[in-house]
Amino acid sequence: MSINNLLHFEAIITQNISASWLLDSQSRLSLLRLDLLHPVVSGNKWFKLQFYLADAVQNNAKTIATFGGAYSNHIVATAFACQQWGLPCVGYIRGAPQYLSHTLKDAMSYGMQLQFLSRSDYRRKNELMPEHPEYYWIPEGGYGITGAEGAATILSHATALSSYTHIVAATGTGTMLAGLIRGACAHQHVTGISIMKGNNELPQLVSELLSGEEKATFHIEQDYHFGGYAKHPPQLIDYINTCWHQYQLPLDIVYTGKAFFATEQMIRQHTIPAGSNVLFIHSGGLQGNLSLPAGTIPFS
Ligand SMILES: *Cc1c(COP(=O)(O)O)cnc(C)c1O
């Protein structure tokens, strides 16, 4: 069975936002809704994985292996993609299995075999790889040039791509951002919103995934992490609720909620100059909201 029959590429739309703060700055803002690709494997993760899996199949790999935490969108996306490709897969998970998160339950339901590593073993996870030369290893978060090449295909789903002056996206490992820079036009500026606190190596990590041919410029914003990775203070939850009511826009607590907040602030404060036409990448991740107590947000 081909995975393309189950992912809804035709459902990816470009959504225009109407808001007074956009009128005030004479800017326009649209979202590329990658979250509509699939309810669980929504967003950028499938794009980052696609060429790794194609490479694995081409090299006759029998088993895929990768790493992640208990709430990792990458883990569940890898599990799903491997099931559709008919490839067995192993997920090495950071921490002890005291209870299974929604993410890990979903990953298991797609057939991923879970192996738990203590935090100290997880830090030494690269030593595992030579022990299993029979596995096709995908780096944590899909970080790598193969992942960036996959992410570069994201922009082919945007309508009127060249009309945008700015592209903004949430940034974790930097793989998607590198892909967006690879795929962007020469006149475009790409902004990554780091969702981690003080990840100062990020610009370097992104640069390492570029070919050197890119014409678009980029930078990383470090001030919108809301306290750090996966931290979700009430202010962020309120903002996500407001966006749902005002724009029917579902955002997640780890990535897109923070990045969309940042985008609004940058437009209001003219860090993104007045008169710009901004494309925000809704990179998915909504399954992460399942870790919230029921009723915290009105969708999911
Ligand atoms: C993983 C993820 C990101 C970050 O992608 P990177 O390539 O690791 O920078 C952004 N948004 C969502 C929803 C994600 O799941």
CSV table of C-alpha atoms and ligand atoms in Angstrom, one decimal:
chain,number,residue,atom,x,y,z
A,1,MET,CA,0.0,0.0,0.0
A,2,SER,CA,1.3,3.4,-0.9
A,3,ILE,CA,1.5,6.0,1.9
A,4,ASN,CA,0.3,8.6,-0.5
A,5,ASN,CA,-3.2,7.1,-0.4
A,6,LEU,CA,-3.6,7.8,3.3
A,7,LEU,CA,-2.0,11.2,3.6
A,8,HIS,CA,-4.3,14.1,2.4
A,9,PHE,CA,-1.9,16.3,0.4
A,10,GLU,CA,-5.0,17.7,-1.4
A,11,ALA,CA,-6.3,18.9,2.0
A,12,ILE,CA,-3.2,21.2,2.6
A,13,ILE,CA,-4.6,24.8,2.1
A,14,THR,CA,-3.2,28.3,2.4
A,15,GLN,CA,-5.4,30.1,4.9
A,16,ASN,CA,-5.6,33.9,5.0
A,17,ILE,CA,-5.9,35.6,8.3
A,18,SER,CA,-7.9,38.8,8.9
A,19,ALA,CA,-7.1,40.8,12.0
A,20,SER,CA,-6.9,44.5,12.9
A,21,TRP,CA,-3.2,44.2,13.7
A,22,LEU,CA,-2.6,43.2,10.1
A,23,LEU,CA,-4.5,46.2,8.8
A,24,ASP,CA,-2.6,48.4,11.2
A,25,SER,CA,0.7,47.3,9.7
A,26,GLN,CA,-0.6,47.0,6.2
A,27,SER,CA,0.7,43.4,6.1
A,28,ARG,CA,-0.8,40.2,5.0
A,29,LEU,CA,-0.5,36.8,6.7
A,30,SER,CA,-1.4,33.3,5.4
A,31,LEU,CA,-0.9,29.9,6.9
A,32,LEU,CA,0.3,26.8,5.1
A,33,ARG,CA,-1.9,24.2,6.9
A,34,LEU,CA,0.4,21.1,6.9
A,35,ASP,CA,-1.6,20.0,9.9
A,36,LEU,CA,-4.4,18.9,7.6
A,37,LEU,CA,-2.2,16.2,6.1
A,38,HIS,CA,-3.2,13.6,8.7
A,39,PRO,CA,-4.6,13.8,12.2
A,40,VAL,CA,-1.6,12.1,13.9
A,41,VAL,CA,1.2,12.4,11.3
A,42,SER,CA,0.3,16.0,10.7
A,43,GLY,CA,2.8,18.5,9.5
A,44,ASN,CA,6.5,18.6,8.9
A,45,LYS,CA,7.5,15.2,10.2
A,46,TRP,CA,6.3,13.2,7.2
A,47,PHE,CA,8.1,15.7,4.9
A,48,LYS,CA,11.4,15.2,6.8
A,49,LEU,CA,11.1,11.4,6.8
A,50,GLN,CA,10.2,10.8,3.2
A,51,PHE,CA,13.7,10.6,1.7
A,52,TYR,CA,15.1,8.6,4.7
A,53,LEU,CA,12.5,5.9,4.1
A,54,ALA,CA,12.9,6.0,0.3
A,55,ASP,CA,16.7,5.5,0.9
A,56,ALA,CA,16.0,2.7,3.4
A,57,VAL,CA,13.9,0.8,0.9
A,58,GLN,CA,16.4,1.4,-1.9
A,59,ASN,CA,19.2,0.0,0.4
A,60,ASN,CA,17.0,-3.1,1.3
A,61,ALA,CA,16.9,-2.1,5.0
A,62,LYS,CA,14.9,-4.5,7.0
A,63,THR,CA,14.3,-2.4,10.1
A,64,ILE,CA,14.2,1.3,10.8
A,65,ALA,CA,15.4,2.7,14.1
A,66,THR,CA,15.3,6.1,15.6
A,67,PHE,CA,15.2,8.1,18.9
A,68,GLY,CA,12.9,10.4,20.8
A,69,GLY,CA,11.2,11.5,24.0
A,70,ALA,CA,7.8,10.3,25.3
A,71,TYR,CA,6.0,13.1,23.6
A,72,SER,CA,8.0,13.2,20.3
A,73,ASN,CA,6.0,13.9,17.2
A,74,HIS,CA,8.9,12.4,15.3
A,75,ILE,CA,8.5,9.0,17.0
A,76,VAL,CA,4.8,8.7,16.2
A,77,ALA,CA,5.3,9.9,12.6
A,78,THR,CA,8.1,7.4,12.1
A,79,ALA,CA,5.9,4.6,13.5
A,80,PHE,CA,3.1,5.5,11.1
A,81,ALA,CA,5.2,6.0,8.0
A,82,CYS,CA,7.0,2.7,8.6
A,83,GLN,CA,3.7,0.9,9.0
A,84,GLN,CA,2.5,2.3,5.7
A,85,TRP,CA,5.8,1.4,4.0
A,86,GLY,CA,5.7,-2.1,5.5
A,87,LEU,CA,9.0,-1.6,7.4
A,88,PRO,CA,9.4,-2.9,10.9
A,89,CYS,CA,10.7,-0.1,13.2
A,90,VAL,CA,12.2,0.4,16.7
A,91,GLY,CA,11.9,3.5,18.7
A,92,TYR,CA,14.5,4.2,21.5
A,93,ILE,CA,12.7,6.3,24.0
A,94,ARG,CA,14.3,8.6,26.6
A,95,GLY,CA,13.3,7.7,30.2
A,96,ALA,CA,11.5,4.9,32.0
A,97,PRO,CA,8.1,3.5,31.0
A,98,GLN,CA,6.3,4.4,34.2
A,99,TYR,CA,3.2,5.2,32.1
A,100,LEU,CA,2.7,5.4,28.4
A,101,SER,CA,2.0,8.8,26.9
A,102,HIS,CA,-0.6,9.2,24.1
A,103,THR,CA,2.3,9.6,21.7
A,104,LEU,CA,3.9,6.3,22.7
A,105,LYS,CA,0.5,4.4,22.7
A,106,ASP,CA,-0.1,5.7,19.2
A,107,ALA,CA,3.4,4.7,18.1
A,108,MET,CA,2.9,1.2,19.5
A,109,SER,CA,-0.5,0.9,17.7
A,110,TYR,CA,1.3,1.6,14.4
A,111,GLY,CA,3.6,-1.3,15.2
A,112,MET,CA,6.7,0.4,16.6
A,113,GLN,CA,8.7,-1.6,19.0
A,114,LEU,CA,9.7,0.6,22.0
A,115,GLN,CA,13.0,0.3,23.8
A,116,PHE,CA,13.4,2.5,26.9
A,117,LEU,CA,16.8,4.1,27.8
A,118,SER,CA,17.7,5.7,31.0
A,119,ARG,CA,18.6,9.4,30.7
A,120,SER,CA,22.3,8.6,31.0
A,121,ASP,CA,22.1,5.8,28.4
A,122,TYR,CA,20.1,8.1,26.1
A,123,ARG,CA,22.9,10.7,26.2
A,124,ARG,CA,25.2,7.9,24.9
A,125,LYS,CA,22.7,6.8,22.3
A,126,ASN,CA,25.1,7.1,19.4
A,127,GLU,CA,27.0,4.2,20.8
A,128,LEU,CA,24.0,2.0,20.1
A,129,MET,CA,24.2,2.5,16.4
A,130,PRO,CA,27.3,0.4,15.7
A,131,GLU,CA,25.7,-2.4,17.9
A,132,HIS,CA,22.9,-2.7,15.3
A,133,PRO,CA,24.4,-2.3,11.8
A,134,GLU,CA,21.4,-4.2,10.5
A,135,TYR,CA,19.1,-1.2,11.3
A,136,TYR,CA,18.6,1.8,9.1
A,137,TRP,CA,19.1,4.7,11.6
A,138,ILE,CA,17.2,7.9,11.3
A,139,PRO,CA,18.7,10.7,13.5
A,140,GLU,CA,16.7,12.1,16.4
A,141,GLY,CA,14.1,14.5,15.0
A,142,GLY,CA,15.1,13.6,11.5
A,143,TYR,CA,18.0,16.0,11.7
A,144,GLY,CA,20.2,15.7,8.6
A,145,ILE,CA,20.6,16.8,5.0
A,146,THR,CA,18.2,14.0,3.9
A,147,GLY,CA,15.6,15.5,6.3
A,148,ALA,CA,16.2,19.0,5.1
A,149,GLU,CA,15.8,17.9,1.4
A,150,GLY,CA,12.5,16.4,2.3
A,151,ALA,CA,11.4,19.5,4.1
A,152,ALA,CA,12.3,21.6,1.1
A,153,THR,CA,9.3,20.0,-0.7
A,154,ILE,CA,6.9,21.6,1.8
A,155,LEU,CA,6.8,24.9,0.0
A,156,SER,CA,5.6,23.3,-3.2
A,157,HIS,CA,2.2,23.1,-1.5
A,158,ALA,CA,1.9,26.9,-1.0
A,159,THR,CA,-0.1,28.8,-3.5
A,160,ALA,CA,1.6,31.8,-5.1
A,161,LEU,CA,4.8,31.1,-3.2
A,162,SER,CA,6.8,33.9,-4.8
A,163,SER,CA,4.3,36.5,-3.6
A,164,TYR,CA,5.5,36.2,0.0
A,165,THR,CA,8.2,38.4,1.4
A,166,HIS,CA,8.7,36.5,4.7
A,167,ILE,CA,8.3,32.8,5.8
A,168,VAL,CA,8.1,32.0,9.5
A,169,ALA,CA,8.2,28.6,11.2
A,170,ALA,CA,8.7,27.0,14.6
A,171,THR,CA,12.1,25.5,15.0
A,172,GLY,CA,13.3,22.6,17.0
A,173,THR,CA,16.3,20.8,15.5
A,174,GLY,CA,16.4,23.3,12.6
A,175,THR,CA,15.9,20.6,9.9
A,176,MET,CA,12.6,22.0,8.6
A,177,LEU,CA,14.0,25.6,8.7
A,178,ALA,CA,17.0,24.4,6.5
A,179,GLY,CA,14.5,22.9,4.1
A,180,LEU,CA,12.5,26.1,3.9
A,181,ILE,CA,15.6,28.1,3.2
A,182,ARG,CA,16.5,25.6,0.5
A,183,GLY,CA,13.1,25.9,-1.0
A,184,ALA,CA,12.5,29.7,-0.6
A,185,CYS,CA,12.9,32.3,-3.4
A,186,ALA,CA,15.9,34.7,-3.5
A,187,HIS,CA,13.8,37.7,-2.3
A,188,GLN,CA,12.4,35.9,0.7
A,189,HIS,CA,13.5,36.1,4.4
A,190,VAL,CA,13.0,32.9,6.5
A,191,THR,CA,12.5,33.3,10.3
A,192,GLY,CA,12.8,30.4,12.7
A,193,ILE,CA,11.2,30.7,16.1
A,194,SER,CA,13.2,28.6,18.5
A,195,ILE,CA,10.9,26.7,20.9
A,196,MET,CA,13.8,25.9,23.2
A,197,LYS,CA,15.4,28.1,25.7
A,198,GLY,CA,18.9,29.4,24.8
A,199,ASN,CA,19.6,27.0,21.9
A,200,ASN,CA,22.4,29.2,20.6
A,201,GLU,CA,23.9,26.6,18.3
A,202,LEU,CA,20.8,26.7,16.2
A,203,PRO,CA,22.0,29.0,13.4
A,204,GLN,CA,25.1,26.8,13.0
A,205,LEU,CA,23.0,23.6,13.0
A,206,VAL,CA,20.8,25.1,10.3
A,207,SER,CA,23.8,26.3,8.2
A,208,GLU,CA,25.3,22.8,8.3
A,209,LEU,CA,22.2,21.5,6.4
A,210,LEU,CA,22.4,24.1,3.6
A,211,SER,CA,24.0,23.5,0.3
A,212,GLY,CA,25.6,26.9,-0.1
A,213,GLU,CA,23.4,27.6,-3.2
A,214,GLU,CA,20.6,29.2,-1.2
A,215,LYS,CA,19.7,32.8,-2.0
A,216,ALA,CA,17.1,33.5,0.7
A,217,THR,CA,18.3,35.0,4.0
A,218,PHE,CA,17.4,33.7,7.5
A,219,HIS,CA,17.6,34.3,11.2
A,220,ILE,CA,16.4,32.7,14.4
A,221,GLU,CA,14.3,34.4,17.1
A,222,GLN,CA,15.3,33.2,20.6
A,223,ASP,CA,12.8,35.1,22.8
A,224,TYR,CA,9.5,33.2,22.2
A,225,HIS,CA,10.1,29.8,24.1
A,226,PHE,CA,7.6,30.6,26.9
A,227,GLY,CA,10.0,29.1,29.5
A,228,GLY,CA,11.5,26.3,27.5
A,229,TYR,CA,10.8,23.2,25.5
A,230,ALA,CA,7.2,22.0,26.0
A,231,LYS,CA,6.5,24.6,28.8
A,232,HIS,CA,3.0,25.9,28.4
A,233,PRO,CA,2.2,28.7,30.8
A,234,PRO,CA,-1.4,30.0,31.1
A,235,GLN,CA,-0.6,32.9,28.8
A,236,LEU,CA,0.2,30.5,26.0
A,237,ILE,CA,-3.0,28.4,26.6
A,238,ASP,CA,-5.1,31.6,26.5
A,239,TYR,CA,-3.4,32.7,23.3
A,240,ILE,CA,-4.2,29.3,21.7
A,241,ASN,CA,-7.8,29.6,22.8
A,242,THR,CA,-8.1,33.1,21.4
A,243,CYS,CA,-6.7,32.0,18.0
A,244,TRP,CA,-9.2,29.1,17.8
A,245,HIS,CA,-12.1,31.5,18.5
A,246,GLN,CA,-10.9,34.3,16.2
A,247,TYR,CA,-9.5,32.4,13.2
A,248,GLN,CA,-10.7,28.8,13.7
A,249,LEU,CA,-7.0,28.0,13.9
A,250,PRO,CA,-5.9,25.0,15.9
A,251,LEU,CA,-2.4,25.4,17.4
A,252,ASP,CA,-0.3,23.2,19.5
A,253,ILE,CA,1.4,23.9,22.8
A,254,VAL,CA,5.0,22.9,21.9
A,255,TYR,CA,5.6,24.4,18.5
A,256,THR,CA,3.0,26.3,16.5
A,257,GLY,CA,1.3,28.2,19.4
A,258,LYS,CA,4.6,29.8,20.3
A,259,ALA,CA,5.6,30.5,16.7
A,260,PHE,CA,2.3,32.0,15.8
A,261,PHE,CA,2.4,34.2,18.9
A,262,ALA,CA,5.9,35.3,17.8
A,263,THR,CA,4.6,36.1,14.3
A,264,GLU,CA,1.9,38.3,15.6
A,265,GLN,CA,4.3,40.2,17.8
A,266,MET,CA,6.9,40.6,15.1
A,267,ILE,CA,4.2,42.1,12.8
A,268,ARG,CA,2.9,44.3,15.5
A,269,GLN,CA,6.3,45.6,16.4
A,270,HIS,CA,7.5,45.9,12.8
A,271,THR,CA,10.3,43.4,13.3
A,272,ILE,CA,8.6,42.2,10.1
A,273,PRO,CA,8.3,45.5,8.3
A,274,ALA,CA,5.0,47.1,7.5
A,275,GLY,CA,3.7,46.1,4.1
A,276,SER,CA,5.0,42.6,4.2
A,277,ASN,CA,3.3,39.4,2.9
A,278,VAL,CA,4.0,36.7,5.5
A,279,LEU,CA,3.6,32.9,5.1
A,280,PHE,CA,3.4,31.0,8.4
A,281,ILE,CA,4.1,27.3,8.2
A,282,HIS,CA,1.6,25.4,10.3
A,283,SER,CA,3.9,22.5,10.9
A,284,GLY,CA,1.3,20.3,12.6
A,285,GLY,CA,2.0,18.7,16.0
A,286,LEU,CA,-1.6,18.9,17.3
A,287,GLN,CA,-1.3,15.4,18.7
A,288,GLY,CA,0.9,16.9,21.4
A,289,ASN,CA,-2.1,18.7,22.9
A,290,LEU,CA,-3.4,15.3,23.9
A,291,SER,CA,-1.1,15.5,26.9
A,292,LEU,CA,-3.2,18.4,28.3
A,293,PRO,CA,-6.1,17.8,30.8
A,294,ALA,CA,-9.4,17.4,28.9
A,295,GLY,CA,-11.1,20.7,28.3
A,296,THR,CA,-8.0,22.9,28.5
A,297,ILE,CA,-8.5,23.8,24.8
A,298,PRO,CA,-11.7,23.5,22.8
A,299,PHE,CA,-10.3,21.3,19.9
A,300,SER,CA,-8.3,18.1,19.9
B,1,LIG,C1,9.2,18.7,15.0
B,1,LIG,C2,8.4,19.9,14.8
B,1,LIG,C3,8.9,21.2,14.5
B,1,LIG,C4,10.4,21.4,14.4
B,1,LIG,O1,11.0,20.9,13.3
B,1,LIG,P1,12.6,20.8,13.2
B,1,LIG,O2,12.8,20.3,11.9
B,1,LIG,O3,13.0,19.8,14.3
B,1,LIG,O4,13.1,22.2,13.5
B,1,LIG,C5,8.0,22.2,14.3
B,1,LIG,N1,6.7,22.1,14.4
B,1,LIG,C6,6.1,20.9,14.7
B,1,LIG,C7,4.7,20.8,14.9
B,1,LIG,C8,6.9,19.8,15.0
B,1,LIG,O5,6.4,18.6,15.3
